[in-house]
Amino acid sequence: MKKETIKPAKYVSGAAELPGDKSISHRYAMLAALAEGTSELRHFSSAADCRSTLDCLSALGAAVKIDGNTVRVTGRGPRGLKSSWRALDAGNSGTTMRLLAGILAGQSFSSKLTGDASLQKRPMKRVIAPLREMGAEIRGREDNFAPLEIRGVKLRAIEYQVPVASAQVKSAVLLAGLFADGMSTVTEPARTRDHTELALEEFGASIEKNGRTVRVHGLAGANGSGRLTAKSLEVPGDLSSAVFFIAAASLFPDSNVLLHNVGLNPTRTAILDVLAEMGASIQMLGLKSARGEVVGDVAAKGASLKGGVIAGERIPLLIDELPMLAVLGPFTEEGIEIRDAAELRVKESDRIAALAENLRRMGAKVEERPDGLKVAGRGAGKLRGAEIEPRGDHRIAMAFAVAGLAAEGNTVIRDAECAAVSFPAFYAELNRLAER
Ligand code: S3P
């Protein structure tokens, strides 16, 4: 297990290269595999998670060619996938497992979906339940965990109220809905990222949106177009990866960071609003619409952060950014308190426990709660460099690497390579921008 030593920095400056958006990359690849013809996906995410998706799709018979950041996926239409003789391995990726479960539920063959030790501990009942309602036969360990065995059937359309605010659950039902007779309806309890809806539209599926309700027409039905069309698409830069550089910039008065072509879909930018409310200096420039997604440049400078409470309906819209936000707590005036975020306990690690443990290792004052945590601000003292145990979780590793830039003494990130789950070049980019 490789360790990464983070030395304190004076400031961060320059333009960081971001991987393509992870959520969008998964969706484009899956829909390309269900379309007829070859899709060209440029600036496709280099994340290990998206590689897991590509490997699963190729095991299911789609032709996948990777040429640097350009991925070409050739599909043979919605009925063109074939059964895989081996288990499909989603690796560390919840998105791969939950979204593929939706697609596999509607196939005319059986599949087995597995993943790494972390993924095998994450709840799958949330997708098993609606897909069963649609008629699929699914078996899982304790009826909740991978490996999952999915016997695909002719699905029936359902009206589903998602009990938990989860884009992955919404997406699993919408993708299964492509293979159902008639129109499937999904209503979510709070808004979540809408990349699946946008990608479905882009590839030619028939979608209707009304507030927190989305409807998709089965491809075979009267209103369904019957097919999806191969596309040539550019994936925007990953805002969730950009946030580590925006946070790093905010820690030093002399910082000046630029991020080009970042995905700024409004269901993802809540983190920028929260940081701006806390006093961060963030500018969005040259916003344009690209295939339903919004793309623009982001400039971030140093600023004194006030801190505050983050809770309620906002939480699902910045769920992946909460680790970085919590770790900024000791650098803020009032500290940071996160509530209503129990979902953090079932991510790639128990992120609430991982944050509390590692913040304490650096000398922060932390109160851990069932649904969040409260991190004391600057008054509680400066962070000290420490050994960080990221529990195999990419976002924990990256958040503490950023904190290490502004701590006293060196910070060592154990098992540092887990960052490659979403951002393989993270440490190289961070060191390139850090002035020491
Ligand atoms: C994702 C949805 C979120 C997020 C994950 C990616 C997606 O998960 O945490 O990193 O691509 O749909 P949930 O939908 O389970 O909250």
XYZ file of C-alpha atoms and ligand atoms in Angstrom:
452
model
C 0.000 0.000 0.000
C 1.563 3.210 -1.193
C 1.847 6.171 1.146
C 1.802 9.757 -0.072
C 3.493 12.484 1.943
C 1.888 15.906 1.743
C 4.170 18.776 2.674
C 2.781 22.153 3.764
C 2.357 24.688 0.955
C 2.515 28.507 0.760
C -0.363 28.652 -1.712
C -1.799 26.838 -4.750
C -1.744 28.356 -8.188
C -2.326 27.371 -11.803
C -4.779 25.450 -13.958
C -5.620 21.925 -12.753
C -6.452 19.184 -15.275
C -9.620 17.399 -14.248
C -10.852 13.973 -15.264
C -14.151 13.822 -17.138
C -17.231 13.732 -14.906
C -17.566 10.290 -13.347
C -21.377 10.223 -13.132
C -21.823 11.350 -16.741
C -19.141 8.945 -18.040
C -20.932 5.924 -16.511
C -24.241 6.951 -18.054
C -22.909 7.760 -21.520
C -21.068 4.424 -21.642
C -24.103 2.395 -20.564
C -26.473 4.108 -22.996
C -23.910 3.833 -25.792
C -23.848 0.068 -25.154
C -27.650 -0.018 -25.616
C -27.610 2.170 -28.719
C -27.117 1.043 -32.307
C -23.710 1.932 -33.714
C -20.520 3.458 -32.372
C -20.581 6.324 -29.887
C -17.489 8.454 -29.440
C -17.117 9.681 -25.854
C -14.340 12.275 -25.510
C -12.773 13.379 -22.228
C -14.198 10.186 -20.714
C -13.354 9.824 -17.018
C -10.036 8.149 -16.210
C -11.547 6.984 -12.882
C -11.133 3.317 -11.941
C -14.918 3.336 -11.318
C -15.677 4.170 -14.943
C -13.177 1.536 -16.068
C -15.260 -0.957 -14.072
C -18.325 0.109 -16.057
C -16.482 -0.264 -19.376
C -15.204 -3.722 -18.395
C -18.724 -4.860 -17.448
C -20.163 -3.529 -20.725
C -17.525 -5.283 -22.739
C -18.198 -8.539 -20.840
C -21.835 -8.042 -21.904
C -20.838 -7.923 -25.568
C -20.467 -4.196 -26.307
C -17.268 -3.354 -28.218
C -15.215 -0.905 -26.130
C -12.107 0.806 -27.507
C -10.078 3.084 -25.238
C -7.756 5.570 -26.885
C -6.395 7.937 -24.225
C -9.387 9.881 -22.928
C -11.550 8.952 -25.909
C -13.703 5.873 -25.551
C -15.624 4.339 -28.438
C -18.491 2.071 -27.473
C -20.327 0.070 -30.120
C -23.731 -1.256 -29.169
C -26.141 -3.492 -31.052
C -29.341 -1.904 -29.817
C -31.365 -2.341 -26.621
C -31.660 -6.103 -27.187
C -28.060 -6.506 -28.295
C -26.354 -7.370 -24.995
C -25.268 -10.952 -24.358
C -24.957 -12.886 -21.147
C -21.505 -12.869 -19.576
C -20.025 -16.247 -18.626
C -18.237 -14.665 -15.694
C -19.519 -12.453 -12.873
C -19.606 -8.754 -13.742
C -17.204 -6.939 -11.422
C -18.249 -3.391 -10.452
C -15.083 -2.975 -8.355
C -15.558 -0.086 -5.897
C -18.327 1.535 -7.931
C -21.840 1.817 -6.498
C -22.998 3.598 -9.644
C -21.829 0.718 -11.843
C -23.621 -1.868 -9.716
C -26.904 -0.035 -9.148
C -27.354 1.334 -12.678
C -26.319 -1.906 -14.355
C -28.761 -3.795 -12.103
C -31.526 -1.741 -13.744
C -30.357 -2.625 -17.244
C -29.759 -6.308 -16.430
C -33.244 -6.667 -14.902
C -34.699 -6.155 -18.391
C -32.479 -8.545 -20.355
C -33.455 -11.990 -21.588
C -30.610 -13.638 -19.651
C -29.276 -13.955 -16.103
C -26.271 -12.098 -14.704
C -24.183 -12.042 -11.581
C -22.910 -8.673 -10.337
C -20.166 -8.426 -7.756
C -17.735 -5.845 -6.405
C -14.865 -5.265 -3.982
C -15.070 -5.664 -0.187
C -16.422 -2.113 0.267
C -19.115 -2.458 -2.399
C -20.193 -5.831 -0.969
C -21.057 -4.003 2.261
C -23.213 -1.316 0.656
C -27.028 -1.557 0.653
C -28.544 -2.925 -2.559
C -32.087 -3.508 -1.266
C -32.825 0.007 -2.472
C -32.507 -1.192 -6.087
C -33.593 -4.801 -5.506
C -37.020 -3.661 -4.198
C -38.189 -1.547 -7.184
C -36.686 -3.908 -9.767
C -38.563 -6.814 -8.149
C -41.743 -4.747 -8.325
C -41.069 -4.501 -12.060
C -40.923 -8.300 -12.213
C -37.193 -9.072 -12.122
C -35.929 -11.986 -10.052
C -33.019 -10.832 -7.918
C -31.104 -12.623 -5.221
C -28.533 -11.039 -2.942
C -26.713 -11.946 0.244
C -29.113 -11.254 3.141
C -31.413 -9.914 0.439
C -29.433 -6.657 0.531
C -25.804 -7.143 -0.478
C -23.738 -8.102 -3.524
C -23.034 -10.452 -5.145
C -26.398 -10.026 -6.865
C -27.932 -12.631 -9.146
C -30.346 -11.039 -11.550
C -32.679 -13.014 -13.789
C -33.853 -10.599 -16.450
C -37.508 -10.743 -17.563
C -39.997 -8.753 -19.598
C -40.503 -5.924 -17.117
C -43.704 -4.119 -16.227
C -43.819 -0.351 -15.814
C -44.273 0.919 -12.257
C -44.900 4.146 -10.431
C -42.170 4.332 -7.854
C -41.708 6.688 -4.911
C -38.017 6.461 -4.083
C -37.749 6.271 -0.274
C -34.180 7.668 -0.160
C -32.804 10.631 -2.086
C -30.517 8.701 -4.418
C -29.694 9.404 -8.049
C -28.495 5.827 -8.338
C -31.859 4.350 -7.336
C -33.759 6.785 -9.574
C -31.437 5.870 -12.434
C -31.754 2.103 -11.912
C -35.546 2.354 -12.245
C -35.359 4.697 -15.259
C -32.917 2.400 -17.074
C -35.084 -0.637 -16.268
C -38.024 1.430 -17.542
C -36.488 1.338 -21.028
C -37.248 -2.394 -21.036
C -40.755 -2.162 -19.555
C -44.084 -2.007 -21.350
C -45.517 1.485 -21.165
C -44.407 4.363 -19.027
C -42.463 4.068 -15.759
C -42.678 6.891 -13.238
C -40.138 7.733 -10.542
C -40.667 10.362 -7.846
C -37.793 11.276 -5.560
C -38.115 12.671 -2.031
C -35.572 15.423 -2.763
C -33.789 16.549 -5.894
C -30.710 14.589 -6.934
C -28.357 14.838 -9.909
C -30.252 14.514 -13.201
C -27.528 13.195 -15.536
C -29.497 10.027 -16.323
C -32.520 11.997 -17.492
C -30.336 14.255 -19.652
C -28.345 11.359 -21.097
C -31.509 9.357 -21.862
C -32.867 12.343 -23.801
C -29.570 12.755 -25.595
C -29.510 9.122 -26.761
C -33.119 9.413 -27.987
C -35.272 7.926 -25.222
C -38.635 9.534 -24.521
C -38.577 11.272 -21.118
C -40.959 13.615 -19.302
C -39.997 15.664 -16.251
C -42.251 17.426 -13.796
C -40.699 18.649 -10.551
C -39.324 15.655 -8.676
C -41.135 13.196 -10.970
C -39.583 11.662 -14.091
C -41.295 9.400 -16.616
C -39.626 7.201 -19.184
C -41.325 5.387 -22.046
C -40.349 1.783 -22.604
C -38.469 1.480 -25.894
C -40.902 -1.109 -27.211
C -44.120 0.787 -26.353
C -46.319 2.964 -28.572
C -44.588 6.187 -27.510
C -41.130 4.698 -27.340
C -38.909 5.337 -30.341
C -37.860 1.675 -30.209
C -34.192 2.453 -30.296
C -31.364 4.587 -28.966
C -28.963 6.359 -31.293
C -25.160 6.309 -31.066
C -23.720 9.738 -30.214
C -20.534 11.757 -30.356
C -20.227 13.493 -26.976
C -17.735 15.388 -24.856
C -17.802 14.710 -21.101
C -17.434 17.885 -18.966
C -14.738 18.054 -16.280
C -15.706 16.557 -12.925
C -16.876 19.238 -10.490
C -16.594 16.793 -7.574
C -12.865 16.470 -8.405
C -12.540 20.234 -8.983
C -13.788 20.883 -5.451
C -10.520 19.613 -3.931
C -8.652 22.352 -5.815
C -11.245 25.014 -5.014
C -10.971 24.083 -1.325
C -7.157 24.071 -1.490
C -7.213 27.527 -3.109
C -9.441 28.916 -0.369
C -6.898 27.987 2.325
C -4.196 30.485 1.280
C -4.520 34.242 0.616
C -2.174 34.076 -2.408
C -3.906 31.189 -4.200
C -5.245 31.470 -7.702
C -6.657 28.319 -9.310
C -8.342 27.959 -12.670
C -10.408 24.978 -13.809
C -11.447 24.762 -17.448
C -14.574 23.093 -18.876
C -16.073 21.977 -15.600
C -19.540 20.411 -15.494
C -21.791 22.980 -13.796
C -25.133 21.185 -13.954
C -27.334 22.934 -11.341
C -27.954 19.604 -9.568
C -24.227 19.495 -8.803
C -23.267 23.102 -8.008
C -24.754 23.335 -4.489
C -21.195 23.014 -3.167
C -20.201 26.225 -4.948
C -23.205 28.043 -3.418
C -22.340 26.771 0.062
C -18.685 27.762 -0.250
C -19.630 31.182 -1.646
C -22.055 31.714 1.268
C -19.176 30.940 3.606
C -17.092 33.628 1.951
C -15.088 31.663 -0.640
C -13.916 33.555 -3.714
C -15.312 31.537 -6.629
C -16.158 32.793 -10.088
C -17.947 30.889 -12.818
C -17.017 32.073 -16.301
C -18.177 31.396 -19.849
C -21.128 29.183 -18.966
C -22.611 27.343 -21.926
C -25.078 24.569 -22.433
C -23.710 21.339 -23.877
C -26.118 18.494 -24.642
C -28.325 19.382 -21.690
C -25.362 19.682 -19.352
C -23.917 23.089 -18.355
C -20.179 23.622 -18.777
C -17.946 26.556 -17.804
C -14.654 27.626 -16.242
C -14.205 28.112 -12.519
C -11.701 30.484 -10.907
C -11.000 30.195 -7.159
C -8.850 32.350 -4.917
C -7.916 32.441 -1.255
C -10.548 33.656 1.209
C -11.342 33.621 4.879
C -14.146 31.076 5.349
C -16.876 31.690 7.873
C -18.232 28.133 8.231
C -21.815 27.291 9.184
C -24.474 24.557 9.228
C -25.295 22.422 6.195
C -28.535 20.425 6.414
C -31.843 19.502 4.783
C -32.709 19.273 1.085
C -29.283 20.536 0.091
C -27.531 17.475 1.415
C -28.250 15.105 -1.534
C -27.048 17.800 -3.952
C -23.608 17.995 -2.354
C -23.337 14.494 -0.943
C -19.938 13.748 -2.538
C -18.493 17.113 -1.477
C -19.328 16.751 2.232
C -15.986 15.088 3.100
C -14.046 18.079 1.714
C -16.434 20.505 3.373
C -16.086 18.823 6.785
C -12.299 18.862 6.514
C -12.420 22.614 5.848
C -14.108 23.010 9.265
C -10.935 23.669 11.324
C -9.929 26.389 8.842
C -13.197 28.319 9.274
C -14.181 30.977 11.777
C -17.253 29.220 13.222
C -16.554 25.610 12.305
C -18.757 23.412 10.117
C -21.726 21.338 11.157
C -23.305 18.754 8.846
C -26.764 17.308 9.592
C -29.274 15.046 7.792
C -26.420 13.179 6.086
C -26.766 9.613 7.436
C -26.262 8.455 3.800
C -22.575 9.275 4.307
C -22.341 6.143 6.445
C -23.090 3.871 3.456
C -20.742 5.376 0.882
C -17.356 3.906 -0.147
C -16.617 3.950 3.604
C -18.539 5.123 6.664
C -17.551 8.676 5.818
C -18.812 10.189 9.074
C -16.609 7.840 11.128
C -13.657 8.199 8.732
C -13.877 12.001 8.858
C -14.163 12.140 12.651
C -11.270 9.737 13.172
C -8.874 11.452 10.779
C -9.819 15.008 11.770
C -9.018 14.036 15.365
C -5.696 12.568 14.235
C -4.844 16.049 12.964
C -5.864 17.634 16.255
C -9.336 18.925 15.314
C -12.214 19.032 17.773
C -15.050 16.891 16.387
C -18.451 15.729 17.593
C -19.680 12.669 15.684
C -23.454 12.298 15.281
C -25.560 9.518 13.708
C -26.398 11.781 10.745
C -23.375 14.040 10.533
C -20.693 15.784 12.511
C -19.709 19.086 14.044
C -16.171 20.280 13.468
C -14.836 23.167 15.548
C -13.367 26.185 13.761
C -10.008 27.987 13.892
C -10.355 28.846 17.590
C -9.763 25.164 18.487
C -6.195 25.352 17.137
C -4.221 24.747 13.968
C -4.227 21.297 12.353
C -1.073 19.200 12.729
C 0.248 16.840 10.085
C -0.668 13.211 10.906
C -0.984 9.712 9.399
C -4.331 9.505 7.671
C -6.214 6.221 7.313
C -8.611 6.776 4.394
C -10.307 3.334 4.763
C -9.885 2.754 1.034
C -12.107 5.758 0.304
C -10.886 8.070 -2.469
C -12.689 11.176 -1.248
C -11.379 10.787 2.309
C -7.795 10.438 0.996
C -8.100 13.526 -1.221
C -9.835 15.721 1.369
C -7.080 15.087 3.932
C -4.342 15.618 1.349
C -5.789 19.112 0.874
C -5.863 19.695 4.655
C -2.230 18.581 4.774
C -1.242 21.547 2.589
C -2.273 23.945 5.361
C -1.304 21.860 8.423
C 1.818 22.166 10.564
C 4.319 19.489 9.514
C 3.920 16.643 7.028
C 0.765 14.614 6.504
C 1.024 11.018 5.345
C -1.899 9.497 3.445
C -1.868 5.716 3.842
C -3.190 3.591 0.967
C -3.029 6.794 -1.080
C -3.647 5.105 -4.423
C -7.340 4.697 -3.554
C -7.702 8.236 -5.017
C -7.570 6.557 -8.453
C -11.158 5.381 -7.898
C -12.190 8.830 -9.158
C -9.004 10.819 -9.911
C -5.834 8.875 -10.844
C -3.699 12.020 -11.386
C -4.826 13.741 -8.173
C -1.520 13.870 -6.230
C 0.454 14.820 -9.341
C -1.931 17.716 -9.992
C -1.990 18.809 -6.349
C 1.825 18.839 -6.171
C 2.053 20.661 -9.494
C -0.196 23.471 -8.236
C 1.181 23.652 -4.679
C 3.874 26.326 -4.206
C 6.245 25.372 -1.391
C -23.952 9.036 -7.999
C -24.911 9.278 -7.054
C -24.616 9.482 -5.635
C -23.145 9.786 -5.412
C -22.262 8.872 -6.189
C -22.527 9.007 -7.672
C -24.375 8.821 -9.391
O -24.954 8.323 -4.930
O -22.828 9.712 -4.040
O -20.890 9.174 -5.942
O -23.516 8.846 -10.293
O -25.566 8.627 -9.594
P -26.456 8.080 -4.383
O -27.346 8.209 -5.532
O -26.501 6.695 -3.822
O -26.640 9.125 -3.337
